[in-house]
């Protein structure tokens, strides 16, 4: 670590935090806490983007940081909170089985991701290249989280946190994508969240619950 | 330039107008008109590209070459005929009490926006925008799939959203990796996401990164193509959405997603000299063909049936692009065209048939030719066409693909033979009693729109017997681009 | 075609027509002797045929023209066959028109017509007979053809005169294939000529008859022709057997002297053959109809075996 | 690549005939409900086109090959057409049989609640046109398009009476197997093009195939064309589909369409493939004879007259394929003259079968129209009511049974001659095998006689088994003309084999390299393939002699004795209470064969008990292959589908696991 500029060290730190948060989300049963963790991820992401912007002088990353802050720290958690209140699922607890196994699989995934990212990061010109492995790990962990969830909202949070991982990869490994792309992505995420919100209500209306076990009717007959 | 703008502007404007005016008597007419204008603009654009060659516009952000312009024309055309079809179809749905005016408003607006996103995906030169547009297409179609708000349609839409959302997130990661690899050569601002630029420097891109990127891209866009084992959303979404949506999903969206895959494949092929990308495509293609064939034989819902058939055909096309080479690529492009025309025609016929029977259950749709020969024959001929019966065009492409496979990938032919046989048995044994025999169906309150069905089938028939030289030159050029 | 050839042809046909009923009478006589019965006169078949020709024909109400035509066609086919098989000499111009395969075809033609005619009136026995006849025929016919093929393979020709010429002038040697073929041929002949153990020409017991069941509805001249045709068939088979397995003495070409010598030899050979036939009939018991396939199947197998033996040992 | 021969008049005329048929069909399509117009105008015109096509093709048999490229088709693969001896010969079959069948159809099609007459007219003529297109196609694509169009149009014709579930089932089975076969043929062309990407037959002729490729191509062709021809074990569709179709269509399918499969096999086997391996011949031979025996044994057990004829078609196809196998065997050993004999026998038999099978199917059509009965158990005695049909059918029956002096015998004779020549083969194993196979051929031929006696006897002879048959009427005039023409063709082909084989000479030369008849041997009267010493056959003489004997006998009997006839009730061993029900039924007639060949069948008997008030005996004959091969395959596919169906089991997290695992697996694989 020594020898790296300070901002790079800070980014590595934030990357580690992101990974930790991803693990925390994997193990978290309660919806409200999940949203908090998601918002925390947003904060970490904003911070890391801002630090990259500061460290490398890429001005458009400041916009990215602002966008992240607004979208992922304020708007999306706010929407989620509102939804939870309106849907009255505040105290929903996920009946997950076997968190230790999930964590174990998560660790294997992290190892795999680091392994996968290693040859790529060797090629990178950026100082923060080693964070790519963490980004992949975050994506994988979110994927795992989506698989293990049986309720609609946690699954969506998993989906959003996957987006976070991707965003982290974009900023830290490549110093950000072109602005127009980032705006487009942000728009898609926002619209998607809105649509999902509408969906939650409709699902609740139809099934009286947001449990995904009701959504298993369409299948091939045995 | 102007044509390009028009191709994108008409559907966008149409969508906004339709969202604003709400459900009026003339809303379907606006929908048709916007689609028609889009189609005309696309045709003009196509002619232009055909005459003057590839076109780069708006600071290289838009790029039109032979490959995508033919898909643009096809998309606009099928979008137009589907709009024509949806006019009486949706009216009958409304009278059957399945839709409220507000939903129709949503339908029309989203239909146009969906067309917009697809055209944007095709026209853009920016791999990132391509991603954004495809995600946009997912969002609009999610709303369309859930239009009926029945439990089944909600479930289908949810699965569609989550699976495609997750899938396409992988594609975003792939795009990031692509950017990561290209940035060193092109600079962060130097258009590292522009396909034309990437294509220029593809030989120097880092193979390791590109391989991994391609895996992510393939899994991502492949989910939208419906490649096995990423296909699970597809039958649900096709079966539960309104029929015009099934038609455009099968006829257009899958094509566009496959277009994205092929664009990426071109880059990877340039960077990784091994058979890597080809083998992946062939493997996914073959798996899709075989698995879809087996799944076809267990269907009870007619729209699900043809949804699986779409998976099968996407598999065939993917396999063809995987084989590569002038003939196979040509065949793949031809197959994209004819599959999209035929499958949408089938969905049109199926839609009316289901309305007539009041159900999508195959067992309860019987004897269509007796009660309404047009729908019956349309369905019968469309089914035979999609099963690869000459003289329809699907056969032409399958002919080229199979004969090429026999020489170049003989190991695959037993699988293809078995799968095509099973698929034929499965589909035809289900459609035959729907078409023939004693009838169970009733009359419809409005005249069904059979024109689009027969126009599509006529085009497919013509393509089976005679491919206009201009079109052939076009395909050949596109096939060359794909490599 | 030379005049002498034509004469030889006509002579042999005339001999066949004339001698055929005699052969039947002879076999019946032998059989009666062997069975310790009083023998019918040797010339009885001639008298029967003449008597039948004189009678009024009685035709069943439901009979079609096919019914009345059949006796003539059967008779014609048998005459044709008689014109192919060398009995006295090998100079048979007509044999160029029809070889051994065509000979079998002619027999089949006769069989088919007679079976159809049997079904024509629509009686229970008629169709029973037709069915059984075709049943016997479908195994006997290939067996006969296989026997002829064995001979053809030995002589390199399917033309009967050529076969006879080759066989008559071959070096003396043991041909195991011909032994097999001979046994097969004997079995086929028994079946084809409605003899015990497959059929019984003397019976009118409904459940056992084959040939007689088919001609039940016939009377008078039609029956006369059929009887004559049956006699010709027996004669033809005998001559085929003699030509294949005892060809010595048959004159080559239209050698009139040779033919003059061949005539008494033929009569002698036929007499011996007829006696053998009577002996076989006396010594064996009638088979159940469903034993017939085993019997004929054996014949067929033997004939095929004969061909294989020829290919394996003699070529 | 040979120099491009210019298109000739004959080629243009052939294309014009195809076009004319399509136009006639289109006119019919435009007037779907006008039965009189369709049957009085369009079908006779189609008949005229057929006659013209037959005449043109006959004249073109001798011409040099003519080719033409049409401005249709795939961009790099325009439609190539070519008229050579092989095409011309099969066009003669198509034209002649098509002409007679069209004429018959004039009076056949009625308006029913099935497919509209105009549509039938369209499908019928499209069927004819696509068959003609198959025969002139000179590239793989046109061939396949025409081939599948043929299957498709005939499928729709088979399902004309689509309200009957069995007919739908038959149509489905037919199209399925046809499609599988077509894919195999397609793959065969894929092999033949040799990686050149050029699908014109001309390129395939000059392509060099290495290693196992020629064998792969041959067996794919055997599979594909065998599926169309009804070769074992792909025959199951045939006895279902042929009876289901209207009789003229059955006649076209059996008489002509099956021949296109033979054409295809000859085209691929003798024209496109560079050489022959002896074991191809053995396989084809064995398979053909097996098919022949199988077909004929099953024909004997049938109780439906059209099914019986359909099984008999399987038998004949078996004989044809066996002949092709023999020709391949000879040509593999370089014995061109013998190959020529076998090839001629095949072509001759194809022609014969086209005539007599069309004749018989049309005759069943007339019977069906007159009586509305297909079941053999309810027919009988029709010779009195329908003398024309019965007379023509008798000719067909004798011909198909292979009796001299009719045409069936000629081809079987030639084929047997070819079999007898095999002992000169260098391979001793084959030498042994072939005579045994000859025995099988003879057995099949003899059984065919059994079958045909059953067919003719039960339908036309005896007493009517149902009272309703008394109202049966003979066929109308056009039908009669068609039947008589076909019967006359059978006789002519039977009596004049020499000139016919002389006409076939260009074809034989094309297939085997040399003519079948050695020069200087035989004459127009006398057929002598190698030498007169070897074997000769003069059916005209046989016919004249038989006729002379018959006439002489009649004259002599009348002159020497008298010609008086008295009518009386049947004698029947003195049994007075004879009823039509005491005749042999079709089941009864087939019973011996069922008993002898019991292992072949899968029989389900329903036996009456002593206590039954209305005792019933019934036996249903099943195809063992269906149960031993098709059902297991179907069950296996179903089981596999059930397993694969579990992929789609509804739970979204499982679906996510699929994508996740796919991603991980691919990443692992890449890394």
mmCIF file of N, CA and C in Angstrom, chain D residues 195-253:
data_model
loop_
_atom_site.group_PDB
_atom_site.id
_atom_site.type_symbol
_atom_site.label_atom_id
_atom_site.label_comp_id
_atom_site.label_asym_id
_atom_site.label_seq_id
_atom_site.Cartn_x
_atom_site.Cartn_y
_atom_site.Cartn_z
ATOM 1 N N UNK D 195 -18.024 -28.379 -49.296
ATOM 2 C CA UNK D 195 -17.430 -27.183 -48.718
ATOM 3 C C UNK D 195 -17.210 -26.062 -49.705
ATOM 4 N N UNK D 196 -17.705 -26.259 -50.930
ATOM 5 C CA UNK D 196 -17.461 -25.222 -51.933
ATOM 6 C C UNK D 196 -18.480 -24.099 -51.814
ATOM 7 N N UNK D 197 -19.599 -24.383 -51.123
ATOM 8 C CA UNK D 197 -20.631 -23.360 -51.013
ATOM 9 C C UNK D 197 -21.437 -23.202 -52.275
ATOM 10 N N UNK D 198 -21.198 -24.080 -53.234
ATOM 11 C CA UNK D 198 -21.955 -24.018 -54.475
ATOM 12 C C UNK D 198 -22.927 -25.180 -54.480
ATOM 13 N N UNK D 199 -24.210 -24.861 -54.516
ATOM 14 C CA UNK D 199 -25.200 -25.910 -54.355
ATOM 15 C C UNK D 199 -25.780 -26.384 -55.671
ATOM 16 N N UNK D 200 -25.245 -25.911 -56.782
ATOM 17 C CA UNK D 200 -25.733 -26.410 -58.067
ATOM 18 C C UNK D 200 -25.251 -27.849 -58.230
ATOM 19 N N UNK D 201 -26.094 -28.663 -58.827
ATOM 20 C CA UNK D 201 -25.721 -30.076 -58.977
ATOM 21 C C UNK D 201 -24.451 -30.219 -59.809
ATOM 22 N N UNK D 202 -24.282 -29.303 -60.741
ATOM 23 C CA UNK D 202 -23.097 -29.379 -61.582
ATOM 24 C C UNK D 202 -21.827 -29.296 -60.738
ATOM 25 N N UNK D 203 -21.865 -28.400 -59.745
ATOM 26 C CA UNK D 203 -20.702 -28.271 -58.875
ATOM 27 C C UNK D 203 -20.528 -29.529 -58.035
ATOM 28 N N UNK D 204 -21.661 -30.112 -57.632
ATOM 29 C CA UNK D 204 -21.564 -31.319 -56.807
ATOM 30 C C UNK D 204 -20.966 -32.469 -57.603
ATOM 31 N N UNK D 205 -21.307 -32.503 -58.902
ATOM 32 C CA UNK D 205 -20.747 -33.578 -59.716
ATOM 33 C C UNK D 205 -19.238 -33.497 -59.752
ATOM 34 N N UNK D 206 -18.737 -32.268 -59.764
ATOM 35 C CA UNK D 206 -17.282 -32.150 -59.896
ATOM 36 C C UNK D 206 -16.601 -32.020 -58.538
ATOM 37 N N UNK D 207 -17.384 -31.978 -57.453
ATOM 38 C CA UNK D 207 -16.745 -31.850 -56.146
ATOM 39 C C UNK D 207 -16.038 -33.146 -55.788
ATOM 40 N N UNK D 208 -14.933 -33.016 -55.077
ATOM 41 C CA UNK D 208 -14.243 -34.228 -54.639
ATOM 42 C C UNK D 208 -14.543 -34.415 -53.165
ATOM 43 N N UNK D 209 -14.992 -35.590 -52.838
ATOM 44 C CA UNK D 209 -15.307 -35.894 -51.454
ATOM 45 C C UNK D 209 -14.284 -36.891 -50.948
ATOM 46 N N UNK D 210 -13.785 -36.604 -49.763
ATOM 47 C CA UNK D 210 -12.741 -37.465 -49.229
ATOM 48 C C UNK D 210 -13.300 -38.313 -48.100
ATOM 49 N N UNK D 211 -12.582 -39.370 -47.806
ATOM 50 C CA UNK D 211 -12.857 -40.171 -46.620
ATOM 51 C C UNK D 211 -14.252 -40.749 -46.597
ATOM 52 N N UNK D 212 -14.877 -40.576 -45.440
ATOM 53 C CA UNK D 212 -16.186 -41.193 -45.251
ATOM 54 C C UNK D 212 -17.306 -40.340 -45.823
ATOM 55 N N UNK D 213 -16.987 -39.170 -46.344
ATOM 56 C CA UNK D 213 -18.062 -38.261 -46.765
ATOM 57 C C UNK D 213 -19.009 -38.868 -47.794
ATOM 58 N N UNK D 214 -18.485 -39.546 -48.833
ATOM 59 C CA UNK D 214 -19.445 -40.107 -49.794
ATOM 60 C C UNK D 214 -20.421 -41.066 -49.131
ATOM 61 N N UNK D 215 -19.913 -41.873 -48.197
ATOM 62 C CA UNK D 215 -20.814 -42.814 -47.536
ATOM 63 C C UNK D 215 -21.837 -42.069 -46.697
ATOM 64 N N UNK D 216 -21.374 -41.034 -46.011
ATOM 65 C CA UNK D 216 -22.317 -40.230 -45.228
ATOM 66 C C UNK D 216 -23.408 -39.683 -46.145
ATOM 67 N N UNK D 217 -22.976 -39.161 -47.281
ATOM 68 C CA UNK D 217 -23.955 -38.594 -48.209
ATOM 69 C C UNK D 217 -24.926 -39.657 -48.667
ATOM 70 N N UNK D 218 -24.395 -40.816 -49.013
ATOM 71 C CA UNK D 218 -25.285 -41.850 -49.532
ATOM 72 C C UNK D 218 -26.313 -42.256 -48.485
ATOM 73 N N UNK D 219 -25.838 -42.442 -47.251
ATOM 74 C CA UNK D 219 -26.798 -42.926 -46.263
ATOM 75 C C UNK D 219 -27.771 -41.841 -45.836
ATOM 76 N N UNK D 220 -27.332 -40.605 -45.857
ATOM 77 C CA UNK D 220 -28.296 -39.530 -45.615
ATOM 78 C C UNK D 220 -29.355 -39.533 -46.714
ATOM 79 N N UNK D 221 -28.905 -39.738 -47.943
ATOM 80 C CA UNK D 221 -29.863 -39.774 -49.051
ATOM 81 C C UNK D 221 -30.796 -40.956 -48.895
ATOM 82 N N UNK D 222 -30.233 -42.094 -48.512
ATOM 83 C CA UNK D 222 -31.068 -43.283 -48.345
ATOM 84 C C UNK D 222 -32.104 -43.034 -47.263
ATOM 85 N N UNK D 223 -31.676 -42.396 -46.192
ATOM 86 C CA UNK D 223 -32.608 -42.077 -45.111
ATOM 87 C C UNK D 223 -33.678 -41.100 -45.600
ATOM 88 N N UNK D 224 -33.221 -40.040 -46.216
ATOM 89 C CA UNK D 224 -34.151 -38.983 -46.613
ATOM 90 C C UNK D 224 -35.132 -39.447 -47.667
ATOM 91 N N UNK D 225 -34.606 -40.020 -48.707
ATOM 92 C CA UNK D 225 -35.503 -40.477 -49.767
ATOM 93 C C UNK D 225 -36.285 -41.697 -49.307
ATOM 94 N N UNK D 226 -35.649 -42.487 -48.455
ATOM 95 C CA UNK D 226 -36.359 -43.641 -47.916
ATOM 96 C C UNK D 226 -37.563 -43.217 -47.099
ATOM 97 N N UNK D 227 -37.420 -42.113 -46.384
ATOM 98 C CA UNK D 227 -38.560 -41.629 -45.598
ATOM 99 C C UNK D 227 -39.717 -41.278 -46.523
ATOM 100 N N UNK D 228 -39.399 -40.707 -47.656
ATOM 101 C CA UNK D 228 -40.467 -40.345 -48.592
ATOM 102 C C UNK D 228 -41.024 -41.575 -49.272
ATOM 103 N N UNK D 229 -40.140 -42.544 -49.514
ATOM 104 C CA UNK D 229 -40.579 -43.711 -50.271
ATOM 105 C C UNK D 229 -41.306 -44.712 -49.388
ATOM 106 N N UNK D 230 -41.106 -44.622 -48.086
ATOM 107 C CA UNK D 230 -41.729 -45.603 -47.211
ATOM 108 C C UNK D 230 -40.832 -46.796 -46.961
ATOM 109 N N UNK D 231 -39.540 -46.556 -46.990
ATOM 110 C CA UNK D 231 -38.587 -47.632 -46.731
ATOM 111 C C UNK D 231 -38.592 -47.941 -45.235
ATOM 112 N N UNK D 232 -38.453 -49.197 -44.903
ATOM 113 C CA UNK D 232 -38.356 -49.595 -43.515
ATOM 114 C C UNK D 232 -37.188 -48.857 -42.856
ATOM 115 N N UNK D 233 -37.239 -48.423 -41.675
ATOM 116 C CA UNK D 233 -38.375 -48.397 -40.765
ATOM 117 C C UNK D 233 -39.119 -47.063 -40.801
ATOM 118 N N UNK D 234 -39.049 -46.376 -41.911
ATOM 119 C CA UNK D 234 -39.703 -45.054 -41.983
ATOM 120 C C UNK D 234 -41.011 -45.142 -42.750
ATOM 121 N N UNK D 235 -41.607 -46.309 -42.726
ATOM 122 C CA UNK D 235 -42.758 -46.543 -43.586
ATOM 123 C C UNK D 235 -44.079 -46.232 -42.905
ATOM 124 N N UNK D 236 -44.065 -45.978 -41.609
ATOM 125 C CA UNK D 236 -45.331 -45.974 -40.865
ATOM 126 C C UNK D 236 -46.344 -44.959 -41.376
ATOM 127 N N UNK D 237 -45.858 -43.883 -41.948
ATOM 128 C CA UNK D 237 -46.806 -42.863 -42.387
ATOM 129 C C UNK D 237 -47.605 -43.327 -43.587
ATOM 130 N N UNK D 238 -46.989 -44.174 -44.389
ATOM 131 C CA UNK D 238 -47.551 -44.446 -45.715
ATOM 132 C C UNK D 238 -48.916 -45.125 -45.632
ATOM 133 N N UNK D 239 -49.048 -46.212 -44.867
ATOM 134 C CA UNK D 239 -50.365 -46.835 -44.807
ATOM 135 C C UNK D 239 -51.408 -45.978 -44.095
ATOM 136 N N UNK D 240 -50.983 -44.936 -43.437
ATOM 137 C CA UNK D 240 -51.965 -44.020 -42.827
ATOM 138 C C UNK D 240 -52.369 -42.950 -43.831
ATOM 139 N N UNK D 241 -51.371 -42.363 -44.475
ATOM 140 C CA UNK D 241 -51.642 -41.178 -45.291
ATOM 141 C C UNK D 241 -52.282 -41.530 -46.623
ATOM 142 N N UNK D 242 -51.788 -42.580 -47.259
ATOM 143 C CA UNK D 242 -52.336 -42.875 -48.586
ATOM 144 C C UNK D 242 -53.833 -43.181 -48.531
ATOM 145 N N UNK D 243 -54.279 -43.981 -47.587
ATOM 146 C CA UNK D 243 -55.726 -44.217 -47.547
ATOM 147 C C UNK D 243 -56.518 -42.981 -47.149
ATOM 148 N N UNK D 244 -55.915 -42.100 -46.377
ATOM 149 C CA UNK D 244 -56.668 -40.950 -45.890
ATOM 150 C C UNK D 244 -56.995 -39.981 -47.012
ATOM 151 N N UNK D 245 -56.148 -39.936 -48.020
ATOM 152 C CA UNK D 245 -56.323 -38.954 -49.084
ATOM 153 C C UNK D 245 -57.479 -39.363 -49.984
ATOM 154 N N UNK D 246 -58.041 -38.387 -50.720
ATOM 155 C CA UNK D 246 -58.995 -38.744 -51.757
ATOM 156 C C UNK D 246 -58.300 -39.662 -52.779
ATOM 157 N N UNK D 247 -59.063 -40.536 -53.402
ATOM 158 C CA UNK D 247 -58.424 -41.571 -54.218
ATOM 159 C C UNK D 247 -57.499 -41.063 -55.324
ATOM 160 N N UNK D 248 -57.884 -40.024 -56.082
ATOM 161 C CA UNK D 248 -56.924 -39.552 -57.085
ATOM 162 C C UNK D 248 -55.615 -39.118 -56.446
ATOM 163 N N UNK D 249 -55.721 -38.546 -55.261
ATOM 164 C CA UNK D 249 -54.499 -38.112 -54.587
ATOM 165 C C UNK D 249 -53.704 -39.331 -54.109
ATOM 166 N N UNK D 250 -54.410 -40.334 -53.595
ATOM 167 C CA UNK D 250 -53.704 -41.554 -53.227
ATOM 168 C C UNK D 250 -52.968 -42.095 -54.439
ATOM 169 N N UNK D 251 -53.658 -42.057 -55.587
ATOM 170 C CA UNK D 251 -53.045 -42.588 -56.796
ATOM 171 C C UNK D 251 -51.804 -41.787 -57.153
ATOM 172 N N UNK D 252 -51.913 -40.470 -57.056
ATOM 173 C CA UNK D 252 -50.743 -39.636 -57.363
ATOM 174 C C UNK D 252 -49.622 -39.920 -56.378
ATOM 175 N N UNK D 253 -49.989 -40.038 -55.107
ATOM 176 C CA UNK D 253 -48.940 -40.230 -54.102
ATOM 177 C C UNK D 253 -48.249 -41.564 -54.298
#
